[in-house]
Amino acid sequence: MGQRIVLIDDEARLLRALKRALESDGLEVAEFLDPRQALAAVRASPPALVVSDIRMEGMSGLDLVATLRQERPEVPCILMTAYSSVETAVAAVRLGAKDYLLKPFELAEFTGAVRRALAQPAATGDEAAGDPRLVGRSPRMRAVLDLIGAVAGTDSTVLIQGESGTGKELVARLLHRRSARADRPFLPVNCSAIPETLFESELFGHQKGSFTGAVGDKPGLYQEAEGGTLFLDEIGDLAPASQAKLLRVLQDGTFKRVGDPRSTTSDVRILAATNRVLREEVEAGRFREDLWYRINVVEITLPPLRERAEDLGELVGYLLERFSRKHRRGPFTVDPALLAHLAGHAWPGNVRELENVLERAVILKRSGALHPEDVPLARGKPATVPELPPGLLPLDQTMDQIEEELIRRALATTGWNYSRAAELLGVTRQNLHYKLKKYHLRKENHG
């Protein structure tokens, strides 16, 4: 037999028909009515391809794909459904599905989709995850990158601050990858998701019988991250009692499992992040001052996207390239009006919001020119940047030209009033003057 396919659908008759079609193509098929049994089989022996229905009892196809993307990113998936919507299609492809079939379909359409998926090279773990990196050449982002370079190779505790969606976990992963601990575990922990009553057990582990429900010994996150990095996300959401327990291990590098009188020494680097302003939380009495001093040895503050509009062009180019590679779409060109459309948005969700709208556009458009109508934005701040002349230009050759043209138009519209032009472009006067020098723009040269 040929390559092995795992086929999942809770309709037994359809499952048998699809299995026969694949076997007639020389493929080996393992069929499952229960998605949870299928997941166990994939974990035990990864197949060449998983084909699954979306709506099933016990576990949806979307949940299955999301789980496989984390555990087995090299295994491609195709999803099938009788309940189609744009949102479902986008979710399926965004999660990593190679294709999306709407029932009822012809068997030839089904087998063709399977052959195409099998013919594509397997994605590596980095490709499946999109291989994200920190992008930006604005003064504030250059300062962030310089600081990352300076502290990555140390064991210093780092506090990463910034609004939601600015890339705090990405910074933490960069710090880990560039450290001597890169070959050891990196464990992200969402502090806000751990109940106060379970915090000590989750962080330090527990012994069998130490409390009701402790049916066996359990290692804590500190033990699992030994020699590596523990990333405490949303540390500002910790309850006071949890803050005290964390402070003790940060002070002397030792901890006790729940129910164990012995102390254990820990070799773990701590990185922490929050979207709160911890100094204000300390002043308000909601966060311990001594814990703040422990985690705030080095502070990295990520600016919101609206305060680094000069990075928008580079971000758009990078994200389109990244999502094109991830979803095997493209090539794309960008209507200059699209950049103006994006520049006029307030981006309350920051880079994460930009990622979402561009990934959706890549999935639905597949290739060609991207226009403002291809990237709908949530209601918010209206576009204020002057409209650019029509025309399509290759993305990798035109970001500087587009940026320069936007600045020219803003200056012309405001009569070269730097403050008003900076406000129109969504940048500071300092950044505007930097761009004027970069593009050699002077008022006397423009009437």
Short mmCIF file of C-alpha atoms in Angstrom, two decimals:
data_model
loop_
_atom_site.label_atom_id
_atom_site.label_comp_id
_atom_site.label_asym_id
_atom_site.label_seq_id
_atom_site.Cartn_x
_atom_site.Cartn_y
_atom_site.Cartn_z
CA MET A 1 0.00 0.00 0.00
CA GLY A 2 0.98 3.63 -0.42
CA GLN A 3 1.00 6.55 2.00
CA ARG A 4 -1.21 6.28 5.08
CA ILE A 5 -4.22 8.57 5.47
CA VAL A 6 -6.23 9.06 8.66
CA LEU A 7 -9.87 9.67 7.70
CA ILE A 8 -12.40 10.98 10.26
CA ASP A 9 -16.16 11.47 9.87
CA ASP A 10 -19.12 10.59 12.07
CA GLU A 11 -21.19 9.55 9.02
CA ALA A 12 -20.35 5.85 8.61
CA ARG A 13 -21.70 5.54 5.04
CA LEU A 14 -19.71 8.53 3.77
CA LEU A 15 -16.63 7.31 5.63
CA ARG A 16 -16.77 3.96 3.83
CA ALA A 17 -17.21 5.63 0.42
CA LEU A 18 -14.27 7.97 0.95
CA LYS A 19 -12.11 5.11 2.19
CA ARG A 20 -12.84 3.06 -0.95
CA ALA A 21 -12.01 6.05 -3.18
CA LEU A 22 -8.64 6.54 -1.50
CA GLU A 23 -7.78 2.86 -1.48
CA SER A 24 -8.52 2.70 -5.21
CA ASP A 25 -5.80 5.37 -5.56
CA GLY A 26 -3.35 3.01 -3.84
CA LEU A 27 -3.45 4.73 -0.44
CA GLU A 28 -3.61 3.07 2.96
CA VAL A 29 -6.55 4.38 5.01
CA ALA A 30 -7.25 4.26 8.75
CA GLU A 31 -10.84 5.40 9.28
CA PHE A 32 -12.37 6.70 12.52
CA LEU A 33 -15.87 7.70 13.60
CA ASP A 34 -14.51 9.18 16.86
CA PRO A 35 -12.08 12.13 16.46
CA ARG A 36 -10.54 11.48 19.87
CA GLN A 37 -9.55 7.96 18.86
CA ALA A 38 -8.16 9.37 15.62
CA LEU A 39 -6.06 11.90 17.54
CA ALA A 40 -4.62 9.13 19.70
CA ALA A 41 -3.72 7.16 16.55
CA VAL A 42 -2.01 10.20 14.99
CA ARG A 43 -0.02 10.78 18.16
CA ALA A 44 1.10 7.15 18.18
CA SER A 45 2.01 6.98 14.49
CA PRO A 46 1.85 10.20 12.42
CA PRO A 47 0.25 9.63 8.98
CA ALA A 48 1.01 11.35 5.68
CA LEU A 49 -2.32 13.23 5.84
CA VAL A 50 -5.36 13.73 8.08
CA VAL A 51 -8.78 14.30 6.48
CA SER A 52 -11.54 15.24 8.93
CA ASP A 53 -15.09 16.50 9.10
CA ILE A 54 -15.58 19.70 11.11
CA ARG A 55 -18.79 19.07 13.05
CA MET A 56 -18.43 15.93 15.17
CA GLU A 57 -19.34 14.79 18.66
CA GLY A 58 -16.63 15.05 21.29
CA MET A 59 -14.17 17.15 19.31
CA SER A 60 -14.56 19.44 16.33
CA GLY A 61 -12.36 19.25 13.27
CA LEU A 62 -11.09 22.77 14.02
CA ASP A 63 -10.02 21.69 17.51
CA LEU A 64 -8.35 18.62 16.00
CA VAL A 65 -6.35 20.72 13.53
CA ALA A 66 -5.37 23.19 16.26
CA THR A 67 -4.12 20.33 18.44
CA LEU A 68 -2.16 18.74 15.61
CA ARG A 69 -0.61 22.08 14.69
CA GLN A 70 0.84 22.25 18.20
CA GLU A 71 1.81 18.58 18.57
CA ARG A 72 2.43 17.38 15.00
CA PRO A 73 2.92 20.45 12.77
CA GLU A 74 4.46 18.30 10.03
CA VAL A 75 1.16 16.41 9.47
CA PRO A 76 -1.03 18.18 6.84
CA CYS A 77 -4.82 18.29 7.26
CA ILE A 78 -7.88 18.68 5.03
CA LEU A 79 -11.24 19.67 6.54
CA MET A 80 -14.72 18.85 5.21
CA THR A 81 -18.05 20.39 6.18
CA ALA A 82 -21.66 20.76 5.10
CA TYR A 83 -21.90 24.06 7.00
CA SER A 84 -19.89 26.60 5.05
CA SER A 85 -19.10 30.19 5.95
CA VAL A 86 -16.26 32.57 5.19
CA GLU A 87 -15.38 32.66 8.89
CA THR A 88 -15.13 28.87 9.10
CA ALA A 89 -13.00 28.68 5.97
CA VAL A 90 -10.64 31.36 7.28
CA ALA A 91 -10.42 29.64 10.67
CA ALA A 92 -9.67 26.29 9.02
CA VAL A 93 -6.85 27.59 6.84
CA ARG A 94 -5.48 29.85 9.58
CA LEU A 95 -5.20 26.86 11.89
CA GLY A 96 -3.15 25.06 9.26
CA ALA A 97 -5.60 23.10 7.10
CA LYS A 98 -4.22 22.55 3.58
CA ASP A 99 -7.67 22.54 1.99
CA TYR A 100 -11.33 22.96 2.81
CA LEU A 101 -14.04 20.91 1.06
CA LEU A 102 -17.73 21.77 1.08
CA LYS A 103 -20.14 18.82 1.20
CA PRO A 104 -21.59 17.41 -0.95
CA PHE A 105 -18.60 17.04 -3.26
CA GLU A 106 -17.65 14.72 -6.11
CA LEU A 107 -15.26 11.89 -5.26
CA ALA A 108 -12.90 13.18 -7.97
CA GLU A 109 -12.78 16.56 -6.20
CA PHE A 110 -12.03 14.79 -2.92
CA THR A 111 -9.26 12.55 -4.26
CA GLY A 112 -7.77 15.51 -6.17
CA ALA A 113 -7.53 17.54 -2.95
CA VAL A 114 -5.84 14.60 -1.22
CA ARG A 115 -3.31 14.18 -4.05
CA ARG A 116 -2.48 17.91 -3.98
CA ALA A 117 -1.94 17.85 -0.22
CA LEU A 118 0.30 14.79 -0.45
CA ALA A 119 2.32 16.36 -3.27
CA GLN A 120 3.21 19.42 -1.20
CA PRO A 121 6.44 19.26 0.81
CA ALA A 122 5.94 18.73 4.52
CA ALA A 123 6.16 21.89 6.59
CA THR A 124 8.81 22.16 9.28
CA GLY A 125 7.81 23.16 12.78
CA ASP A 126 8.94 26.74 12.19
CA GLU A 127 7.06 27.00 8.91
CA ALA A 128 3.92 25.62 10.50
CA ALA A 129 4.19 28.19 13.23
CA GLY A 130 4.82 30.98 10.72
CA ASP A 131 8.39 31.59 11.96
CA PRO A 132 7.49 35.03 13.40
CA ARG A 133 10.11 37.67 14.07
CA LEU A 134 10.19 41.19 15.44
CA VAL A 135 9.93 43.75 12.64
CA GLY A 136 10.59 47.48 12.69
CA ARG A 137 13.21 50.11 11.98
CA SER A 138 11.60 53.02 13.81
CA PRO A 139 13.71 54.59 16.58
CA ARG A 140 11.61 52.96 19.31
CA MET A 141 11.77 49.49 17.77
CA ARG A 142 15.51 49.82 17.13
CA ALA A 143 15.90 50.62 20.83
CA VAL A 144 13.89 47.49 21.72
CA LEU A 145 16.00 45.30 19.43
CA ASP A 146 19.22 46.78 20.82
CA LEU A 147 18.05 46.04 24.37
CA ILE A 148 17.14 42.46 23.43
CA GLY A 149 20.62 42.00 22.00
CA ALA A 150 22.21 43.39 25.15
CA VAL A 151 20.38 41.21 27.69
CA ALA A 152 19.59 37.99 25.76
CA GLY A 153 22.90 36.33 26.61
CA THR A 154 22.58 37.03 30.33
CA ASP A 155 20.47 35.30 33.00
CA SER A 156 18.86 38.59 33.98
CA THR A 157 15.17 38.66 34.84
CA VAL A 158 13.33 40.78 32.27
CA LEU A 159 9.96 42.52 32.53
CA ILE A 160 8.28 43.03 29.14
CA GLN A 161 5.54 45.66 29.13
CA GLY A 162 3.14 46.72 26.40
CA GLU A 163 -0.45 46.70 25.27
CA SER A 164 -2.13 43.46 24.20
CA GLY A 165 -1.01 42.40 20.73
CA THR A 166 2.31 44.26 20.68
CA GLY A 167 4.42 41.07 20.70
CA LYS A 168 5.46 40.48 24.31
CA GLU A 169 5.67 36.69 24.01
CA LEU A 170 7.63 37.07 20.77
CA VAL A 171 10.20 39.19 22.63
CA ALA A 172 10.39 36.53 25.35
CA ARG A 173 10.99 33.80 22.77
CA LEU A 174 13.72 35.90 21.12
CA LEU A 175 15.43 36.38 24.47
CA HIS A 176 15.34 32.61 25.04
CA ARG A 177 16.52 31.67 21.53
CA ARG A 178 19.50 34.02 21.76
CA SER A 179 20.55 32.80 25.22
CA ALA A 180 22.76 29.94 26.39
CA ARG A 181 19.52 28.20 27.43
CA ALA A 182 18.19 27.97 23.85
CA ASP A 183 18.41 24.17 23.78
CA ARG A 184 16.47 23.88 27.04
CA PRO A 185 12.69 24.28 27.58
CA PHE A 186 10.81 27.54 27.05
CA LEU A 187 7.54 27.34 29.00
CA PRO A 188 4.94 30.11 28.64
CA VAL A 189 2.49 30.41 31.54
CA ASN A 190 -0.69 32.50 31.45
CA CYS A 191 -0.82 33.68 35.06
CA SER A 192 -4.36 35.00 34.72
CA ALA A 193 -5.61 31.51 33.77
CA ILE A 194 -4.34 29.76 36.92
CA PRO A 195 -6.80 29.81 39.86
CA GLU A 196 -5.27 31.18 43.05
CA THR A 197 -5.96 27.88 44.86
CA LEU A 198 -3.94 25.92 42.28
CA PHE A 199 -1.11 28.39 41.70
CA GLU A 200 1.37 26.77 44.10
CA SER A 201 0.66 23.27 42.76
CA GLU A 202 0.95 24.38 39.13
CA LEU A 203 4.16 26.31 39.67
CA PHE A 204 5.99 24.00 42.08
CA GLY A 205 4.20 20.64 41.77
CA HIS A 206 2.75 18.42 44.49
CA GLN A 207 3.13 15.05 46.14
CA LYS A 208 0.57 12.28 46.05
CA GLY A 209 -2.05 12.72 48.79
CA SER A 210 -1.04 16.30 49.62
CA PHE A 211 -4.62 17.47 49.01
CA THR A 212 -7.94 16.10 47.78
CA GLY A 213 -7.53 15.10 44.16
CA ALA A 214 -3.75 14.68 44.32
CA VAL A 215 -3.83 11.06 43.14
CA GLY A 216 -0.17 11.05 42.12
CA ASP A 217 3.06 13.03 42.20
CA LYS A 218 3.01 15.95 39.78
CA PRO A 219 6.01 18.03 38.69
CA GLY A 220 5.49 21.77 38.60
CA LEU A 221 6.33 24.24 35.87
CA TYR A 222 9.60 25.12 37.61
CA GLN A 223 10.75 21.51 37.35
CA GLU A 224 9.60 21.18 33.74
CA ALA A 225 11.51 24.34 32.80
CA GLU A 226 14.71 23.29 34.62
CA GLY A 227 17.75 24.74 32.87
CA GLY A 228 15.53 26.77 30.56
CA THR A 229 13.18 29.75 30.65
CA LEU A 230 9.83 30.25 32.39
CA PHE A 231 7.75 33.00 30.78
CA LEU A 232 5.18 34.40 33.22
CA ASP A 233 2.66 36.15 30.98
CA GLU A 234 0.11 38.57 32.50
CA ILE A 235 2.02 38.60 35.78
CA GLY A 236 0.13 41.74 36.77
CA ASP A 237 -3.02 39.63 37.16
CA LEU A 238 -1.60 37.48 39.98
CA ALA A 239 -3.52 37.49 43.27
CA PRO A 240 -1.62 38.83 46.32
CA ALA A 241 -1.18 35.34 47.83
CA SER A 242 0.25 34.04 44.54
CA GLN A 243 2.59 37.03 44.35
CA ALA A 244 4.00 36.12 47.78
CA LYS A 245 4.63 32.50 46.74
CA LEU A 246 6.42 33.60 43.56
CA LEU A 247 8.52 36.12 45.47
CA ARG A 248 9.99 33.43 47.70
CA VAL A 249 11.42 31.38 44.84
CA LEU A 250 12.76 34.50 43.11
CA GLN A 251 14.56 35.55 46.29
CA ASP A 252 16.54 32.39 46.99
CA GLY A 253 16.09 30.13 43.95
CA THR A 254 14.47 27.32 45.94
CA PHE A 255 10.92 26.02 46.25
CA LYS A 256 8.91 23.27 47.93
CA ARG A 257 6.41 21.03 46.24
CA VAL A 258 3.01 21.01 47.92
CA GLY A 259 3.16 18.30 50.61
CA ASP A 260 6.96 17.98 50.48
CA PRO A 261 8.98 19.41 53.41
CA ARG A 262 12.21 19.36 51.38
CA SER A 263 13.43 22.36 49.39
CA THR A 264 14.43 22.00 45.75
CA THR A 265 17.01 24.23 44.07
CA SER A 266 15.96 25.69 40.75
CA ASP A 267 17.98 26.82 37.73
CA VAL A 268 15.37 28.68 35.69
CA ARG A 269 15.48 32.08 34.02
CA ILE A 270 12.36 34.17 34.61
CA LEU A 271 10.87 36.43 31.96
CA ALA A 272 7.63 38.23 32.82
CA ALA A 273 5.14 40.26 30.82
CA THR A 274 2.10 42.40 31.48
CA ASN A 275 -0.23 44.79 29.69
CA ARG A 276 -0.64 46.72 32.93
CA VAL A 277 1.60 49.57 34.08
CA LEU A 278 3.08 47.81 37.09
CA ARG A 279 4.42 50.99 38.67
CA GLU A 280 0.83 52.23 38.91
CA GLU A 281 -0.31 48.83 40.20
CA VAL A 282 2.33 49.06 42.94
CA GLU A 283 1.25 52.58 43.89
CA ALA A 284 -2.37 51.40 44.03
CA GLY A 285 -1.43 48.52 46.33
CA ARG A 286 -2.45 45.82 43.86
CA PHE A 287 1.07 44.54 43.16
CA ARG A 288 3.83 43.89 45.66
CA GLU A 289 6.64 46.41 45.48
CA ASP A 290 9.28 43.83 46.48
CA LEU A 291 8.13 41.47 43.70
CA TRP A 292 8.18 44.32 41.21
CA TYR A 293 11.82 45.04 42.08
CA ARG A 294 12.66 41.35 41.63
CA ILE A 295 11.18 41.04 38.14
CA ASN A 296 12.04 44.54 36.92
CA VAL A 297 15.81 44.06 36.70
CA VAL A 298 15.63 44.94 32.99
CA GLU A 299 12.50 46.49 31.51
CA ILE A 300 11.56 46.28 27.83
CA THR A 301 8.56 48.37 26.79
CA LEU A 302 6.94 47.67 23.42
CA PRO A 303 5.28 50.64 21.73
CA PRO A 304 1.74 50.29 20.36
CA LEU A 305 1.45 50.07 16.59
CA ARG A 306 -0.25 53.48 16.37
CA GLU A 307 2.94 55.07 17.78
CA ARG A 308 5.24 53.52 15.18
CA ALA A 309 3.33 54.11 11.99
CA GLU A 310 6.62 54.39 10.11
CA ASP A 311 7.01 50.62 10.57
CA LEU A 312 3.66 49.85 8.95
CA GLY A 313 5.00 49.42 5.41
CA GLU A 314 7.73 47.01 6.47
CA LEU A 315 5.27 45.08 8.64
CA VAL A 316 2.78 44.71 5.78
CA GLY A 317 5.50 43.43 3.47
CA TYR A 318 6.86 40.98 6.03
CA LEU A 319 3.43 39.66 7.05
CA LEU A 320 2.25 39.17 3.47
CA GLU A 321 5.42 37.23 2.70
CA ARG A 322 5.08 35.18 5.88
CA PHE A 323 1.41 34.31 5.34
CA SER A 324 1.95 33.64 1.64
CA ARG A 325 4.62 31.09 2.56
CA LYS A 326 2.54 29.62 5.36
CA HIS A 327 -0.61 29.15 3.26
CA ARG A 328 1.15 28.69 -0.11
CA ARG A 329 -0.56 31.73 -1.61
CA GLY A 330 0.61 34.68 -3.69
CA PRO A 331 2.44 36.45 -5.14
CA PHE A 332 0.72 39.65 -4.05
CA THR A 333 1.02 43.27 -5.05
CA VAL A 334 -0.26 46.15 -2.93
CA ASP A 335 -2.44 49.00 -4.12
CA PRO A 336 -0.83 52.12 -2.57
CA ALA A 337 -4.31 53.08 -1.38
CA LEU A 338 -4.26 50.00 0.85
CA LEU A 339 -1.31 51.31 2.84
CA ALA A 340 -3.09 54.63 3.28
CA HIS A 341 -6.19 52.69 4.35
CA LEU A 342 -4.17 50.82 6.99
CA ALA A 343 -2.28 53.92 8.14
CA GLY A 344 -5.56 55.63 9.02
CA HIS A 345 -6.63 52.92 11.46
CA ALA A 346 -6.05 53.21 15.22
CA TRP A 347 -5.04 49.52 15.63
CA PRO A 348 -6.43 48.90 19.13
CA GLY A 349 -5.33 45.26 18.76
CA ASN A 350 -1.85 46.32 17.61
CA VAL A 351 0.29 43.94 15.51
CA ARG A 352 -1.96 40.98 16.36
CA GLU A 353 -4.89 42.81 14.75
CA LEU A 354 -2.79 43.63 11.67
CA GLU A 355 -1.77 39.97 11.44
CA ASN A 356 -5.39 38.85 11.57
CA VAL A 357 -6.68 41.14 8.81
CA LEU A 358 -3.74 40.43 6.49
CA GLU A 359 -3.85 36.67 7.04
CA ARG A 360 -7.56 36.70 6.26
CA ALA A 361 -6.89 38.64 3.05
CA VAL A 362 -4.15 36.20 1.99
CA ILE A 363 -6.40 33.21 2.61
CA LEU A 364 -9.38 34.60 0.71
CA LYS A 365 -7.58 36.46 -2.10
CA ARG A 366 -5.01 33.70 -2.87
CA SER A 367 -2.94 35.96 -5.16
CA GLY A 368 -2.95 39.23 -7.08
CA ALA A 369 -3.43 42.85 -6.06
CA LEU A 370 -4.64 43.72 -2.57
CA HIS A 371 -6.97 46.71 -2.38
CA PRO A 372 -8.58 48.43 0.63
CA GLU A 373 -11.78 46.43 0.10
CA ASP A 374 -9.77 43.21 0.50
CA VAL A 375 -8.76 44.21 4.03
CA PRO A 376 -11.88 45.33 5.92
CA LEU A 377 -11.13 46.93 9.27
CA ALA A 378 -13.17 47.13 12.45
CA ARG A 379 -14.88 50.45 13.01
CA GLY A 380 -12.62 52.94 14.68
CA LYS A 381 -10.52 55.90 13.74
CA PRO A 382 -11.28 56.84 10.10
CA ALA A 383 -8.54 57.03 7.53
CA THR A 384 -7.02 60.51 7.56
CA VAL A 385 -4.03 60.09 5.28
CA PRO A 386 -4.51 61.85 1.91
CA GLU A 387 -5.50 59.52 -0.92
CA LEU A 388 -2.68 58.37 -3.18
CA PRO A 389 -2.78 58.21 -6.95
CA PRO A 390 -4.10 54.90 -8.33
CA GLY A 391 -1.69 52.23 -9.49
CA LEU A 392 -0.19 48.94 -8.49
CA LEU A 393 3.47 48.55 -7.56
CA PRO A 394 5.49 45.49 -6.49
CA LEU A 395 5.44 45.33 -2.71
CA ASP A 396 9.13 44.69 -2.12
CA GLN A 397 10.16 47.68 -4.22
CA THR A 398 7.70 50.32 -3.11
CA MET A 399 7.35 50.65 0.66
CA ASP A 400 9.83 53.52 0.87
CA GLN A 401 8.24 55.18 -2.17
CA ILE A 402 4.77 54.82 -0.66
CA GLU A 403 5.95 56.20 2.68
CA GLU A 404 7.65 59.16 1.00
CA GLU A 405 4.53 59.87 -1.05
CA LEU A 406 2.33 59.75 2.06
CA ILE A 407 4.61 62.25 3.78
CA ARG A 408 4.62 64.54 0.73
CA ARG A 409 0.81 64.50 0.58
CA ALA A 410 0.43 65.14 4.31
CA LEU A 411 2.82 68.09 4.13
CA ALA A 412 1.10 69.50 1.05
CA THR A 413 -2.33 69.15 2.67
CA THR A 414 -1.21 70.94 5.86
CA GLY A 415 0.85 73.63 4.14
CA TRP A 416 4.04 72.15 5.59
CA ASN A 417 2.81 72.49 9.15
CA TYR A 418 4.94 69.82 10.81
CA SER A 419 2.71 69.34 13.86
CA ARG A 420 -0.46 68.90 11.80
CA ALA A 421 1.31 66.67 9.27
CA ALA A 422 2.67 64.45 12.05
CA GLU A 423 -0.82 64.18 13.55
CA LEU A 424 -2.27 63.34 10.14
CA LEU A 425 0.30 60.58 9.64
CA GLY A 426 -0.04 59.24 13.18
CA VAL A 427 3.63 59.82 14.10
CA THR A 428 5.51 62.14 16.42
CA ARG A 429 7.15 65.36 15.21
CA GLN A 430 10.51 63.77 16.01
CA ASN A 431 9.75 60.80 13.77
CA LEU A 432 8.49 63.08 11.02
CA HIS A 433 11.73 65.08 11.07
CA TYR A 434 13.69 61.82 10.90
CA LYS A 435 11.74 60.87 7.77
CA LEU A 436 12.25 64.31 6.22
CA LYS A 437 16.00 63.84 6.54
CA LYS A 438 15.77 60.27 5.24
CA TYR A 439 13.97 61.34 2.05
CA HIS A 440 15.76 64.72 1.75
CA LEU A 441 12.43 66.57 1.86
CA ARG A 442 12.70 70.34 2.33
CA LYS A 443 10.02 72.97 1.97
CA GLU A 444 12.01 75.11 -0.47
CA ASN A 445 12.20 72.15 -2.85
CA HIS A 446 8.43 71.86 -3.03
CA GLY A 447 7.22 75.36 -3.67
#
